Short mmCIF file of C-alpha atoms in Angstrom, two decimals:
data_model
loop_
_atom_site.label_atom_id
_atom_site.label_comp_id
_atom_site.label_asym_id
_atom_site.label_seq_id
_atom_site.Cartn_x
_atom_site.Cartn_y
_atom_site.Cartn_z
CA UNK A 1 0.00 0.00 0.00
CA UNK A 2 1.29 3.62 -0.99
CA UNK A 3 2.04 6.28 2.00
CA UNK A 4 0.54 9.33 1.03
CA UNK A 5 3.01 12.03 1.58
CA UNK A 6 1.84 15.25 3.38
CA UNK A 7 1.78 18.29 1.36
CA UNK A 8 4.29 20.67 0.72
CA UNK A 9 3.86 24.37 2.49
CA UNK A 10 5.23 26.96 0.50
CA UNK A 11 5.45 30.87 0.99
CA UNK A 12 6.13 32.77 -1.93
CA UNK A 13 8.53 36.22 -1.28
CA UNK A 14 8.22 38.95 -3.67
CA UNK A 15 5.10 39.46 -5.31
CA UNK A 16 6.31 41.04 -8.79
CA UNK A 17 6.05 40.59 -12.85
CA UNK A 18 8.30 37.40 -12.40
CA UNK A 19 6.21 35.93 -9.29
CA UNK A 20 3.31 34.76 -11.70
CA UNK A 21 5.54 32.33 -13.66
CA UNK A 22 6.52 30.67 -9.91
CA UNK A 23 2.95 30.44 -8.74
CA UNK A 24 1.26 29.40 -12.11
CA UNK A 25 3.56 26.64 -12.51
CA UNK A 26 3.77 25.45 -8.29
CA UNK A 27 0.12 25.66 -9.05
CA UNK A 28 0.16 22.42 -11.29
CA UNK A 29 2.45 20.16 -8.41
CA UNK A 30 -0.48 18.55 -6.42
CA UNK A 31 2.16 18.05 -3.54
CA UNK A 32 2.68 21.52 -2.83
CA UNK A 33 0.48 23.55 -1.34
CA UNK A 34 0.73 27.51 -1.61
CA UNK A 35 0.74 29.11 2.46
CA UNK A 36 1.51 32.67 1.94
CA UNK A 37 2.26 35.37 0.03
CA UNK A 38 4.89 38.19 0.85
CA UNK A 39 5.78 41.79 -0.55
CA UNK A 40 6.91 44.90 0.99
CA UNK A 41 4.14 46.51 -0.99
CA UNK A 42 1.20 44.18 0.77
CA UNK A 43 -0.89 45.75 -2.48
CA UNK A 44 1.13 43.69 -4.89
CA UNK A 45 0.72 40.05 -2.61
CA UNK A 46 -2.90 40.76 -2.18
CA UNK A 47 -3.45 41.86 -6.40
CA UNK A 48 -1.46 38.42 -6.83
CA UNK A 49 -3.66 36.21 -4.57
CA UNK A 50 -6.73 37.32 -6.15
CA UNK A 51 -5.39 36.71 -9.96
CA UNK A 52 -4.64 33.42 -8.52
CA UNK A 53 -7.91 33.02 -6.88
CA UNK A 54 -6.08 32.37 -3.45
CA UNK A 55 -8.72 32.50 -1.00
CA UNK A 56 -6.79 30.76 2.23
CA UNK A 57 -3.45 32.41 2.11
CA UNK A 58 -1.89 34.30 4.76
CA UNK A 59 -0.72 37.84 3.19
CA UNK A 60 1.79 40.57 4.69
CA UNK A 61 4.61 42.75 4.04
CA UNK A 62 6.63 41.07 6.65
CA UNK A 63 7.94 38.21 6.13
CA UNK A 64 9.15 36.87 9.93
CA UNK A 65 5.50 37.38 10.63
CA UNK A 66 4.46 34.81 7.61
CA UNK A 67 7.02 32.63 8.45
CA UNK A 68 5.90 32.37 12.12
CA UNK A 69 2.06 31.73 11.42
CA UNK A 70 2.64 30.05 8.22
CA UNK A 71 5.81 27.66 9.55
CA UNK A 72 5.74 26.43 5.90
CA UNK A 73 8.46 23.72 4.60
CA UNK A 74 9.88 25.83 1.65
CA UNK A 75 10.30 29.64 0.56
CA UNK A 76 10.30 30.66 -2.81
CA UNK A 77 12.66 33.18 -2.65
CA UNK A 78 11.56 36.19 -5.87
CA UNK A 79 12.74 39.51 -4.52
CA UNK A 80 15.69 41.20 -6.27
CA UNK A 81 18.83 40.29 -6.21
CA UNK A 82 20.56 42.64 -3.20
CA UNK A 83 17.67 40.85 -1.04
CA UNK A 84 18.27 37.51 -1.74
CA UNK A 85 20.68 36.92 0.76
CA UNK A 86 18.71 38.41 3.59
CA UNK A 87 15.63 36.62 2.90
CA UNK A 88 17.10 33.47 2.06
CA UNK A 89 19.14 33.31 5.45
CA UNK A 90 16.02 34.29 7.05
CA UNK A 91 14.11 31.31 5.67
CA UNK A 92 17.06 29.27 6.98
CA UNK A 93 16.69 30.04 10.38
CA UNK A 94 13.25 29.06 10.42
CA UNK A 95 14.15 25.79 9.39
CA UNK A 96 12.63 25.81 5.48
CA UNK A 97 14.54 25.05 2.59
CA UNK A 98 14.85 27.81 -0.20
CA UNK A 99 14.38 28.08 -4.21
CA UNK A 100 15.85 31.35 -4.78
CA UNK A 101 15.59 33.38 -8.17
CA UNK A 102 18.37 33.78 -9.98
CA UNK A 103 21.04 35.56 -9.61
CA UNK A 104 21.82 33.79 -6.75
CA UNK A 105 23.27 37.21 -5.01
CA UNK A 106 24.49 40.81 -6.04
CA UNK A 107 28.01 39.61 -4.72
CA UNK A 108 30.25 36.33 -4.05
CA UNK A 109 30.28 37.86 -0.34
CA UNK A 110 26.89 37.45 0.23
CA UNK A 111 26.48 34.29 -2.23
CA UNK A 112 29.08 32.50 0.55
CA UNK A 113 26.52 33.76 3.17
CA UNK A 114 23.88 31.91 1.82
CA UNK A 115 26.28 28.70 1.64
CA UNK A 116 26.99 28.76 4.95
CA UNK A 117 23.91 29.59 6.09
CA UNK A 118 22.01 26.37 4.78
CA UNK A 119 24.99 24.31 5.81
CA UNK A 120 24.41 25.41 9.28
CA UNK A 121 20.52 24.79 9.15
CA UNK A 122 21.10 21.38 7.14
CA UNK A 123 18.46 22.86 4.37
CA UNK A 124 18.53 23.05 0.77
CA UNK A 125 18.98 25.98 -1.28
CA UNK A 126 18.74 26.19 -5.18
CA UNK A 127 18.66 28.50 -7.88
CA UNK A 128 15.54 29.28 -10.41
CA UNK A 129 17.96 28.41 -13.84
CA UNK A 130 14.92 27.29 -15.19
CA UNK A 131 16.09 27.65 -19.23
CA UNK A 132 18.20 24.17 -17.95
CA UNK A 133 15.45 22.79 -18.00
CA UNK A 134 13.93 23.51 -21.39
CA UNK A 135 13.72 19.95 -23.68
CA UNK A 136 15.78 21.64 -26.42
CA UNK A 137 18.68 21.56 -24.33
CA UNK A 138 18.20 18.72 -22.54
CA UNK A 139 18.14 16.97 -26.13
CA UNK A 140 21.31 18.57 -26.75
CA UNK A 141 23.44 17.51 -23.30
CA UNK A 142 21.90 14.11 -24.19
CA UNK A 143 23.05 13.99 -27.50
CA UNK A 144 26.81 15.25 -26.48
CA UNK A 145 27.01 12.32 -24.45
CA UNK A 146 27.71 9.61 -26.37
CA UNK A 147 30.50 12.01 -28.09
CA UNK A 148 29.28 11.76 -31.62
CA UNK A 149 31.34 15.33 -32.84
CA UNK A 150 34.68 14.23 -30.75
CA UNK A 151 35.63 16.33 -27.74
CA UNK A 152 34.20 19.86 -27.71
CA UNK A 153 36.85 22.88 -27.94
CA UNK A 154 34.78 25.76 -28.36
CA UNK A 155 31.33 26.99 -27.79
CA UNK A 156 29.85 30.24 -28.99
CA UNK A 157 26.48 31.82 -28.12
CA UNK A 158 24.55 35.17 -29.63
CA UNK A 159 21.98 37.04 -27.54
CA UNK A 160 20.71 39.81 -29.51
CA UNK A 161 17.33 41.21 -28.94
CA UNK A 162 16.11 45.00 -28.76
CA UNK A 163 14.21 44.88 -25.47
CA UNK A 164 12.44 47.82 -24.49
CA UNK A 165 11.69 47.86 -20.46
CA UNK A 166 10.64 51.56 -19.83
CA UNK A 167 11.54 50.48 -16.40
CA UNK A 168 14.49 50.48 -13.85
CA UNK A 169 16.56 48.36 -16.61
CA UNK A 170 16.76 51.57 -18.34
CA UNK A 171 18.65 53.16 -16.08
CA UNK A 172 21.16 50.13 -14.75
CA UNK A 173 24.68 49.80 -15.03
CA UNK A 174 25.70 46.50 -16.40
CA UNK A 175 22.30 45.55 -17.46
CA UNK A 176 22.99 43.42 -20.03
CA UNK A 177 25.35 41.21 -18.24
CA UNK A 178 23.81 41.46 -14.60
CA UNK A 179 20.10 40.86 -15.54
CA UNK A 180 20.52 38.28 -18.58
CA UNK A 181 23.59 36.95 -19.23
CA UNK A 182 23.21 34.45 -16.07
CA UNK A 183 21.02 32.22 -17.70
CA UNK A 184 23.18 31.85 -20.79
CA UNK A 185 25.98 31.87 -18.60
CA UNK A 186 24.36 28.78 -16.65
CA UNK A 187 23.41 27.32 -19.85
CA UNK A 188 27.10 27.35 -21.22
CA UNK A 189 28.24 25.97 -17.75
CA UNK A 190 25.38 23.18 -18.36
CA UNK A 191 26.67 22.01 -22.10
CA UNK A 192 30.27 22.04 -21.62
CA UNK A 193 30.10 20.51 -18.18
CA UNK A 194 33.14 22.34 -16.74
CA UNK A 195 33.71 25.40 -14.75
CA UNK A 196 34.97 28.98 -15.57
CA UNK A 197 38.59 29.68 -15.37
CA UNK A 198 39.09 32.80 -16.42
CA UNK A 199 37.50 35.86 -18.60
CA UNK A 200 37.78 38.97 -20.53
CA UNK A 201 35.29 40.92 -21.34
CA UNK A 202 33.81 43.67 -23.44
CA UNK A 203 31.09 46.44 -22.71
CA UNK A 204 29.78 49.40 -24.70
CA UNK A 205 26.45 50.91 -25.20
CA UNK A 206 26.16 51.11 -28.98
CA UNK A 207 24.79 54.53 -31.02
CA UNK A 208 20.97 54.46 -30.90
CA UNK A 209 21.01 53.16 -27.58
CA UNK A 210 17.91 53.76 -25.39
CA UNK A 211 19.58 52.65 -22.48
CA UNK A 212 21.32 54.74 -20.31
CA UNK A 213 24.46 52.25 -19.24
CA UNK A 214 26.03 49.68 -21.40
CA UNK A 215 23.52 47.14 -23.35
CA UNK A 216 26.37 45.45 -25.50
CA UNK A 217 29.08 42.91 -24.28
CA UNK A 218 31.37 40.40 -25.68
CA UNK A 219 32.83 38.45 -23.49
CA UNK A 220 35.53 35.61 -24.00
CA UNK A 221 35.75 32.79 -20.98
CA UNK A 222 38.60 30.11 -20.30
CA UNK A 223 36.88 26.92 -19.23
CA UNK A 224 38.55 24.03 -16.81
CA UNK A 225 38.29 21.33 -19.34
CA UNK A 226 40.30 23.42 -22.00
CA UNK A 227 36.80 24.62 -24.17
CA UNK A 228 36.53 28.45 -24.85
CA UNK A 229 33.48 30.29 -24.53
CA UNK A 230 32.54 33.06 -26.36
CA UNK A 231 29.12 35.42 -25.50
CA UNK A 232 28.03 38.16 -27.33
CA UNK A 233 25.04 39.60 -26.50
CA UNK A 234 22.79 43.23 -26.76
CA UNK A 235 19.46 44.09 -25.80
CA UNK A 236 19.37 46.91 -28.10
CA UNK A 237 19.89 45.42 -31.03
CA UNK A 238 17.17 46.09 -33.85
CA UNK A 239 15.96 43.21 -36.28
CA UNK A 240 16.84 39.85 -36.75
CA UNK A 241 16.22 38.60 -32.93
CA UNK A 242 17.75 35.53 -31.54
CA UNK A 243 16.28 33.69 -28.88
CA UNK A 244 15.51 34.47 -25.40
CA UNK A 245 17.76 31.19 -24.98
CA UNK A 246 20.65 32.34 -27.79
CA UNK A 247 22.07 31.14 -30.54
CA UNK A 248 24.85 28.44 -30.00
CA UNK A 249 27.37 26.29 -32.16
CA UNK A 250 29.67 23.71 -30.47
CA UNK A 251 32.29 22.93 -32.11
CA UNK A 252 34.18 19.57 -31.43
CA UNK A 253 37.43 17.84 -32.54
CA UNK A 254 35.32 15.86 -34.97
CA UNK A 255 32.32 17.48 -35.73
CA UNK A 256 29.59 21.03 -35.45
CA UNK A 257 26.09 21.28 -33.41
CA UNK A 258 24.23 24.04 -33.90
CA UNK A 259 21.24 25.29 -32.00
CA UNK A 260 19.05 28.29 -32.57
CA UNK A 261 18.16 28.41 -29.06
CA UNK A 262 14.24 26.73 -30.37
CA UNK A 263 13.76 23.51 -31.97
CA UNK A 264 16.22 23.90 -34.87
CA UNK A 265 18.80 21.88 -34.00
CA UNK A 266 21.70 20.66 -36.78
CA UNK A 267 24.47 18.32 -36.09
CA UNK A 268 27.47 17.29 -38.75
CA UNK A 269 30.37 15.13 -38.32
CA UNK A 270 33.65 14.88 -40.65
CA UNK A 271 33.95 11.72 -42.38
CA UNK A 272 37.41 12.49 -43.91
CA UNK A 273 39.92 14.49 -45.34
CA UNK A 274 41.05 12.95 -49.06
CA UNK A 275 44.66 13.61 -50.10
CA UNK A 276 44.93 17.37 -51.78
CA UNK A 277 41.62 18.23 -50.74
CA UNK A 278 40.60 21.26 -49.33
CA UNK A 279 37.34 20.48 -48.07
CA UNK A 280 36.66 17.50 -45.30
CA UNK A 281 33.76 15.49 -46.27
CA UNK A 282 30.93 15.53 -44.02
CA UNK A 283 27.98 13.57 -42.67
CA UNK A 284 24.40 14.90 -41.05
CA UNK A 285 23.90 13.52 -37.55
CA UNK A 286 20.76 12.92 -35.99
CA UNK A 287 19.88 14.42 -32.74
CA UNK A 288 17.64 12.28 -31.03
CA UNK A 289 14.77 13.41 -28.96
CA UNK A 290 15.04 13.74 -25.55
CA UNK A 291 12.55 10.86 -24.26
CA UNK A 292 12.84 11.76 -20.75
CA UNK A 293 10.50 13.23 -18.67
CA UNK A 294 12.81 13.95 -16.30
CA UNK A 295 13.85 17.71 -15.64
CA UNK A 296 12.31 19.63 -18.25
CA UNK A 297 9.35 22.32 -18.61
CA UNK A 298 11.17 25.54 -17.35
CA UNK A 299 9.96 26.65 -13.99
CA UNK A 300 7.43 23.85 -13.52
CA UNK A 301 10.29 21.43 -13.85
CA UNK A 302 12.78 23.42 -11.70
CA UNK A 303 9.82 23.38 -8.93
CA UNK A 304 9.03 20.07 -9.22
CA UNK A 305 12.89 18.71 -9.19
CA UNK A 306 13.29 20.87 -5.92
CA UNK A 307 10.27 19.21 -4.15
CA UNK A 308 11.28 15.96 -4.89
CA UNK A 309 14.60 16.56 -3.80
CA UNK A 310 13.02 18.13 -0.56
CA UNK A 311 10.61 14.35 -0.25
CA UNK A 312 13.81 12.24 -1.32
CA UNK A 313 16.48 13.86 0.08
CA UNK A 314 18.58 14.07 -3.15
CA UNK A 315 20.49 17.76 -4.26
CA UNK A 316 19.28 19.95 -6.79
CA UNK A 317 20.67 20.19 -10.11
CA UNK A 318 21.42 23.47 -9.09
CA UNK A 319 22.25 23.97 -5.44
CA UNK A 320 23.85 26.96 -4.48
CA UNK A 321 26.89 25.03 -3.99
CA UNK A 322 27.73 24.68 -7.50
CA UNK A 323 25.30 27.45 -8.86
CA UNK A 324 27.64 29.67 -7.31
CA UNK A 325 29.78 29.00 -10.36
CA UNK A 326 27.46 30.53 -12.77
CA UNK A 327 27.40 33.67 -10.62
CA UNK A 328 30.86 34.04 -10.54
CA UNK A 329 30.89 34.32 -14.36
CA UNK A 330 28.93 37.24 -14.22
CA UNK A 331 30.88 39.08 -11.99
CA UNK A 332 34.00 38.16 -13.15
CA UNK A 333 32.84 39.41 -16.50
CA UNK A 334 32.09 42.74 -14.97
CA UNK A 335 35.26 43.27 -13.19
CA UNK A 336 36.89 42.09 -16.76
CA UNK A 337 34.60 45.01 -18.35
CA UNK A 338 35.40 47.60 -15.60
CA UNK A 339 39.16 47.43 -16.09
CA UNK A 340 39.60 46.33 -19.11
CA UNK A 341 42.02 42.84 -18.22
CA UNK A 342 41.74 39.47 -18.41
CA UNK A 343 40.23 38.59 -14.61
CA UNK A 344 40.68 35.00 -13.14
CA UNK A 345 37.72 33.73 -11.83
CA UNK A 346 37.42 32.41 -8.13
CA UNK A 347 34.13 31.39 -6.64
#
């Protein structure tokens, strides 16, 4: 006979635009149950209850007094990033574990804070890198693994869409590779499977600009394993958009994959090189399908992989432990920008 388990409590923490992808997808988990809703404007947590007909929730600008009536299992953590920290060691101390939005914190100061913190309380924390868990890029990890374009030796990505906020991204310095580059970041981290070494980095806000700081980068990263990684990105750049997720091509020792950041995917391998040629010859590959229903569907599958992992015991994909990583890319990238060197990168 099956034990039914007993539901998981949730508070949600920050009550903004992004706060309505968390709760429409936690929504659709039957094992967790939504306890609470927090915002220092108690307007916004009350506007987002009744869009999402919550009739039973506690609601408040404070969180201590949510987490003391509430005592739920898990915060989701979607204030901005110079609170994250706070309200994630907060959470900690009354004993829930924590799925924070990315970026895990505005510095690798506080991001260690937020290590040691859940060490100490023996909770979970993980970060919100929900475009991991997309299917097009599962497909493409999966495909990597059985190593059918050799080993990989460089990986590029585009970002370039014309984005216009008309809010406080407007205004911000670094916007560009604060904001947005962390999920591509993550995503590179994710497809190469090795850890930044080292960067140097570009910045400039192009002619035409309507932001007020830099919107362009390029940046160039040194990878453990020996890949390069190249980003370049803009969010003011007019026609011709990429992706939300980028454009990529991986190149390996043996081989090309290259992914629009949708479902066009395109894989060749070399087949040979005939004497005085100047051309290899080359074969398409296949990419399978990723069959799995394991970790995909964007924030409802970063959700439900942190609940299990809360039932089962098991770490998240990405725990702050090794998300840390993907934070550290940003900042090192920003440093790089600010003084113009190569920066090694320490996490």
């Amino acid at each position: 006979m099956e034990t039914t388990r007993a539901k998981i409590r949730a508070i949600q923490v920050g009550c903004g635009s992004m706060s309505k992808h968390w709760l429409d997808s936690a929504r659709t988990i039957p094992e967790l149950e939504i306890v609470g809703l927090v915002d220092i404007f108690e307007e916004a947590a009350r506007q987002r209850a009744a869009e999402q007909n919550f009739s039973d929730v506690v609601i408040s600008s404070s969180l201590t007094s949510v987490l003391e009536q509430c005592k739920p299992d898990v915060v989701f953590n979607c204030t901005t990033p110079e609170a994250h920290s706070a309200t994630t060691i907060e959470a900690l101390q009354h004993g829930c574990h924590v799925l924070c939005e990315k970026p895990m914190a505005d510095s690798l100061a506080h991001a260690h804070e937020m290590i040691d913190a859940a060490r100490q309380a023996g909770k979970m924390v993980a970060i919100i890198q929900n475009r991991r868990y997309d299917v097009n890029i599962r497909q493409i990890k999966n495909f990597l693994a059985s190593n059918p374009i050799g080993a990989l030796t460089t990986v590029n990505s585009d970002f370039y869409i014309g984005a216009h906020f008309g809010n406080f991204r407007d205004h911000m310095k670094h916007v560009l590779l604060l904001d947005m580059a962390i999920h591509t970041f993550d995503s590179a981290r994710f497809l190469i499977d090795a850890d930044p070494v080292a960067v140097y980095c570009k910045e400039w806000n192009p002619s035409g600009s309507w932001y007020d700081q830099d919107a362009s980068a390029i940046a160039i990263f040194e990878m453990s394993n020996g890949v390069v990684y190249t980003y370049r990105g803009s969010w003011c750049a007019n026609g011709l958009p990429t992706t939300w997720e980028s454009d990529w091509r991986l190149l390996g020792s043996e081989g090309t994959v290259t992914w629009n950041g949708g479902k066009e995917l395109a894989a060749q391998s070399v087949t040979g090189v005939e004497a005085g040629a100047f051309y290899g010859t080359y074969k398409s590959l296949e990419v399978p399908p990723y069959e799995s229903a394991e970790k995909i569907g964007g924030h409802r599958g970063i959700i439900q992989e942190f609940v299990e992992c809360i039932q089962t015991g098991k770490t998240p994909e990405t725990n702050v432990q090794d998300n840390i990583k993907s934070l550290a890319m940003v900042l090192g990238a920003i440093e790089s920008a600010e003084s113009g060197k190569r920066v090694e990168i320490h996490s």
